[in-house]
Structure formats: C-alpha cells, structure tokens
CSV table of C-alpha atoms in Angstrom, one decimal:
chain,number,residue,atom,x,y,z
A,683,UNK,CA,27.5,-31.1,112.2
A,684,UNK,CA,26.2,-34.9,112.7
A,685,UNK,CA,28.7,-36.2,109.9
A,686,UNK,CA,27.4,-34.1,107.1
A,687,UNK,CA,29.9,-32.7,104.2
A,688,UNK,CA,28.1,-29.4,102.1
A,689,UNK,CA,28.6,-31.3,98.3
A,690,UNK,CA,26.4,-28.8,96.8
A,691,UNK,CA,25.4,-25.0,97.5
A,692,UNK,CA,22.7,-23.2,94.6
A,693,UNK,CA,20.6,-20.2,95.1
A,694,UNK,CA,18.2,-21.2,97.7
A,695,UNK,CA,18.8,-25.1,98.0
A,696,UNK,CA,22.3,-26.8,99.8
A,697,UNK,CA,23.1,-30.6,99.6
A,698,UNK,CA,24.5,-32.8,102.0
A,699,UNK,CA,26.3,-35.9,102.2
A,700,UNK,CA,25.7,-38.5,105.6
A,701,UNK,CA,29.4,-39.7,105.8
A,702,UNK,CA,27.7,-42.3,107.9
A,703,UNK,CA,25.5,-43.8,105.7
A,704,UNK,CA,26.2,-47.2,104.3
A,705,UNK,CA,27.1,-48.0,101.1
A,706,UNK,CA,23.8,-49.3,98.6
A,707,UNK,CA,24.8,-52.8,98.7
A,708,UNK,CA,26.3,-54.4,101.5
A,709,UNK,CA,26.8,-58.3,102.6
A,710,UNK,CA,25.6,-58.4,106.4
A,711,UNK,CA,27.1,-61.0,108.7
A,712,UNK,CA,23.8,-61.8,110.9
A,713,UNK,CA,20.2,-61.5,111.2
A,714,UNK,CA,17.9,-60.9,113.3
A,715,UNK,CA,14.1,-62.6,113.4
A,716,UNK,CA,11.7,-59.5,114.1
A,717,UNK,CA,8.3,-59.7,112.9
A,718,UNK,CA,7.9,-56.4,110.3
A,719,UNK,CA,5.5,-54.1,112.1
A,720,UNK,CA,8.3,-54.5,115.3
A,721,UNK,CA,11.3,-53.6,113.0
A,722,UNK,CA,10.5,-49.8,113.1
A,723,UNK,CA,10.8,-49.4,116.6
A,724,UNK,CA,14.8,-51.1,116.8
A,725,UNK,CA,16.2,-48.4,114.9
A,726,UNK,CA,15.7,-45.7,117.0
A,727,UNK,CA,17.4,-48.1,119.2
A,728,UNK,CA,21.3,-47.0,119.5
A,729,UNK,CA,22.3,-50.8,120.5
A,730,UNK,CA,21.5,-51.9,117.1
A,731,UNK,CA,24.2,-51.6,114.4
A,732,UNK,CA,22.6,-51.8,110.4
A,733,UNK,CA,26.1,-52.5,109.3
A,734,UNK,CA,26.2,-55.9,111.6
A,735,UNK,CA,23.0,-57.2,111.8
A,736,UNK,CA,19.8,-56.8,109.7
A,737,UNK,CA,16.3,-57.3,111.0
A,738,UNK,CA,14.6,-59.7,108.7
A,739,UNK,CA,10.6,-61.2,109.2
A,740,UNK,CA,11.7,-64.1,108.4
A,741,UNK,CA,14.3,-67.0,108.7
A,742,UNK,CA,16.7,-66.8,105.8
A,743,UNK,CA,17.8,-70.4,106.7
A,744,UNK,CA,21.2,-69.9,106.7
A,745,UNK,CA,24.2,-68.8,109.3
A,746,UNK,CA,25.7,-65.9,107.7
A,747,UNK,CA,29.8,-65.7,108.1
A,748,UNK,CA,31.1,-62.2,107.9
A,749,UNK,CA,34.2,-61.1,105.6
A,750,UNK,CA,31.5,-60.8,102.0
A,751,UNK,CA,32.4,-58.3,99.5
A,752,UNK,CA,29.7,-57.2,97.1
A,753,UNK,CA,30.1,-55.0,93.5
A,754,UNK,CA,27.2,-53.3,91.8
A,755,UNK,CA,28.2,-54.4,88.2
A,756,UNK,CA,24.8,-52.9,86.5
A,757,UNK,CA,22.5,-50.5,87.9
A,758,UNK,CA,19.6,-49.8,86.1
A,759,UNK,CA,15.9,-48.8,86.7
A,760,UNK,CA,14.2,-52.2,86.4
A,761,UNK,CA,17.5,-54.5,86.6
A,762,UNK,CA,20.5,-54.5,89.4
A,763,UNK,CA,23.1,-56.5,88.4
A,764,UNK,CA,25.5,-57.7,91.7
A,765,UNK,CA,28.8,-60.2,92.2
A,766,UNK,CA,29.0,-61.3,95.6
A,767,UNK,CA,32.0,-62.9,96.9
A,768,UNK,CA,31.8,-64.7,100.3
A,769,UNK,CA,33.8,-66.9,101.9
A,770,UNK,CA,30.6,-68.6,103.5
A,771,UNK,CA,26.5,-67.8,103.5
A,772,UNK,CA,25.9,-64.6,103.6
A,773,UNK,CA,23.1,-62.0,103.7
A,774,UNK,CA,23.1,-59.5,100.4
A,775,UNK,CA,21.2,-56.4,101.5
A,776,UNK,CA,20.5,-53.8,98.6
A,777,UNK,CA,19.1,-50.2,100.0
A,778,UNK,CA,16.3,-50.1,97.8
A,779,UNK,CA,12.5,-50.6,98.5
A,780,UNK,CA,11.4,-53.9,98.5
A,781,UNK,CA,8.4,-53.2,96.4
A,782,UNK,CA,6.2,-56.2,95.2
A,783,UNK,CA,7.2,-57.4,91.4
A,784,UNK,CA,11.0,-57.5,92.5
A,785,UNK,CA,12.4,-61.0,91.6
A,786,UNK,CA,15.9,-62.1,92.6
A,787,UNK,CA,18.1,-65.0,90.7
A,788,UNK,CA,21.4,-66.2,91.6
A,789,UNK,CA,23.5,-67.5,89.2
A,790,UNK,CA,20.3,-67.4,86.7
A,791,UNK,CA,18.3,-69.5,89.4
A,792,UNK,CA,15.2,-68.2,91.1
A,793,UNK,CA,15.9,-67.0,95.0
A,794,UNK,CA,13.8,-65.8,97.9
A,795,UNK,CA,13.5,-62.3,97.7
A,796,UNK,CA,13.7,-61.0,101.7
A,797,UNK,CA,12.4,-57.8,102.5
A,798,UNK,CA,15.5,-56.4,105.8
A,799,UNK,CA,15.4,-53.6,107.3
A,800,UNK,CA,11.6,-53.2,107.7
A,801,UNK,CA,11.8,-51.8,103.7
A,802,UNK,CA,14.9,-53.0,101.7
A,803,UNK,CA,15.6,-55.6,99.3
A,804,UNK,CA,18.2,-58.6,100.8
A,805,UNK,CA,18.4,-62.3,99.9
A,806,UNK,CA,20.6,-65.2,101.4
A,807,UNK,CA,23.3,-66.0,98.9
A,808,UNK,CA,25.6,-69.0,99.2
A,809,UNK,CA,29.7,-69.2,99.8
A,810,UNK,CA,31.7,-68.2,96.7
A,811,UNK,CA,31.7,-66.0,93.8
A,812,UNK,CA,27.9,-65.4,92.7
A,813,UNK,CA,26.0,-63.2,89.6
A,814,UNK,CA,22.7,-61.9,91.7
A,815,UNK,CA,20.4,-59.9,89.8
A,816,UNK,CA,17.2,-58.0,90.7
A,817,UNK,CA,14.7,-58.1,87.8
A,818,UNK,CA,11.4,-55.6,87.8
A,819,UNK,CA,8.3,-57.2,86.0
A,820,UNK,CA,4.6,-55.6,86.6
A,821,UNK,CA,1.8,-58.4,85.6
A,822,UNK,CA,-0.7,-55.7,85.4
A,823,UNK,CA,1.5,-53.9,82.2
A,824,UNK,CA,2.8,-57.3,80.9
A,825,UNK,CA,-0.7,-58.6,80.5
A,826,UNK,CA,-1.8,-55.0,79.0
A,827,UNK,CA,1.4,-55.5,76.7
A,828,UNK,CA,-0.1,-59.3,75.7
A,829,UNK,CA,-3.6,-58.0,75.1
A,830,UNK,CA,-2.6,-55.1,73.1
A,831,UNK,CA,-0.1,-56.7,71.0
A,832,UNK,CA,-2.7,-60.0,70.1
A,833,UNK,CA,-5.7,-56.7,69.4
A,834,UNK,CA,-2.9,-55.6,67.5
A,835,UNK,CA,-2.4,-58.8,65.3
A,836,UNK,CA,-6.2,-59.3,65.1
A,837,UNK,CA,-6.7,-56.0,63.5
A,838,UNK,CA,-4.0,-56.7,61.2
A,839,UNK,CA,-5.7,-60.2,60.0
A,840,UNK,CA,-9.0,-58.5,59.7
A,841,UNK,CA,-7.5,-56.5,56.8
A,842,UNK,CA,-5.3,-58.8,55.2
A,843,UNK,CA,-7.1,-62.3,55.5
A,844,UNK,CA,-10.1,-60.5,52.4
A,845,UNK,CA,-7.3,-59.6,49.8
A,846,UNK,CA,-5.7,-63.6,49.9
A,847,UNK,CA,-9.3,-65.4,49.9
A,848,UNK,CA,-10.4,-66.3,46.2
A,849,UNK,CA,-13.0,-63.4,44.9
A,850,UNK,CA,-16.4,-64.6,45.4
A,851,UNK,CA,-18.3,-64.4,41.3
C-alpha cells in the first residue's frame, strides 16, 4: 500500500520502508525562489517534483546543470563528510535539518549554507570533483568549554604559584 515494504515486524510495533523516498543526499538540477513561510504550502502540490527542483529562499547564484552524483563518505553526529561530482554547478541538498550552528566548507573553504526544502541543509557547489563537509559547532558550549578550561587553569596556578615563590623569613 502507497509504496511501503514491512522491513520490520516485533510484538506490538511494524516498520516500514517509503520506496519513494529519496535518497539522504542528492544533487538537484534547479531551484526554485520561494520565500520560506510559502514553501510549506508547494508540497502538497502534486506538480512539484523534490527530486527536480528544490524550493530555496534564496538565490543560490548559480544555474544548476543536471547529471551530479554525490557519496556520503562520513556520516557522523556533528560532521558529514560528502564528494560531489558534477559536470557543471549544481545544488547539494542533504535531508537533514538545517538547524542554526551548521557550517558548510568546500574543499576546506567556507560556503553559504542554504536552508531547501523549507527545512534541509543544501549549498551551491561548483563543476568537478569537490570534498563538502558539514561541521556542527554550538557558541554557547564552546564558550562554556573556554571558561571552564581557563577557571580550570586558574585554580591550578592558585595552588602551585605558593610552593615556587621564595619562603617569606
């Protein structure tokens, strides 16, 4: 029924697969400008196709050329690792929530992180072969990290600086 294969049956819970669902990463051939709070309402629409066009909020600045292939090299909980190979600009869409503190590099080089799809990660990668990894980094727990580590070396002065300064008479 509606493209789903059982995968899984336990004592009171069964699993599903979507056979239609798209793959994690995929390279899309075009875009579509549509500001964010619109984007919801053009998938319920059955003329759209995710696996053609994404809906972006904003220009990616380039023309995308179809015939990408993309490989999920590393996938971890606060790194993806991804080689694209294009044979012109493309648009790399990653099913996974574009939530603030996700950078994206290409090649090592900083990159506009795009948020398709009204949630998902996607950024505009150039022709050729290309590394692109996400990289998760919270300021809030990095600059917790940097306080508690220089309290940390504080306390550890505090203790030690008495025993090398010369004995008072």
């Amino acid at each position: 029924a509606m493209g789903l294969t059982e995968v899984f049956r336990g004592q009171q819970e069964i699993v599903y697969r979507f056979d239609g669902a798209l793959p994690r990463a995929t390279m899309v051939p075009s875009y579509r400008v549509v500001p964010h709070d619109r984007q919801l309402a053009l998938f319920s629409d059955p003329a759209s196709d995710p696996a053609e066009v994404t809906l972006l909020s904003e220009d990616p600045g380039i023309k995308p050329e179809p015939g990408g292939a993309v490989t999920i090299d590393q996938y971890g909980l606060n790194q993806v690792r991804l080689t694209t190979t294009t044979p012109g600009p493309s648009i790399l869409r990653l099913a996974d929530l574009a939530f603030p503190g996700w950078t994206v590099t290409i090649d090592g080089k900083a990159a506009k992180s795009l948020t398709a799809d009204y949630l998902v990660r996607a950024v505009a990668v150039p022709a050729g072969k290309h590394a692109v990894v996400w990289e998760f980094h919270d300021p809030a727990f990095e600059k917790g990290l940097r306080i508690s580590i220089g309290a940390f070396v504080l306390i550890l002065l505090l203790y030690f600086l008495p025993r090398f300064l010369p004995a008072r008479p």
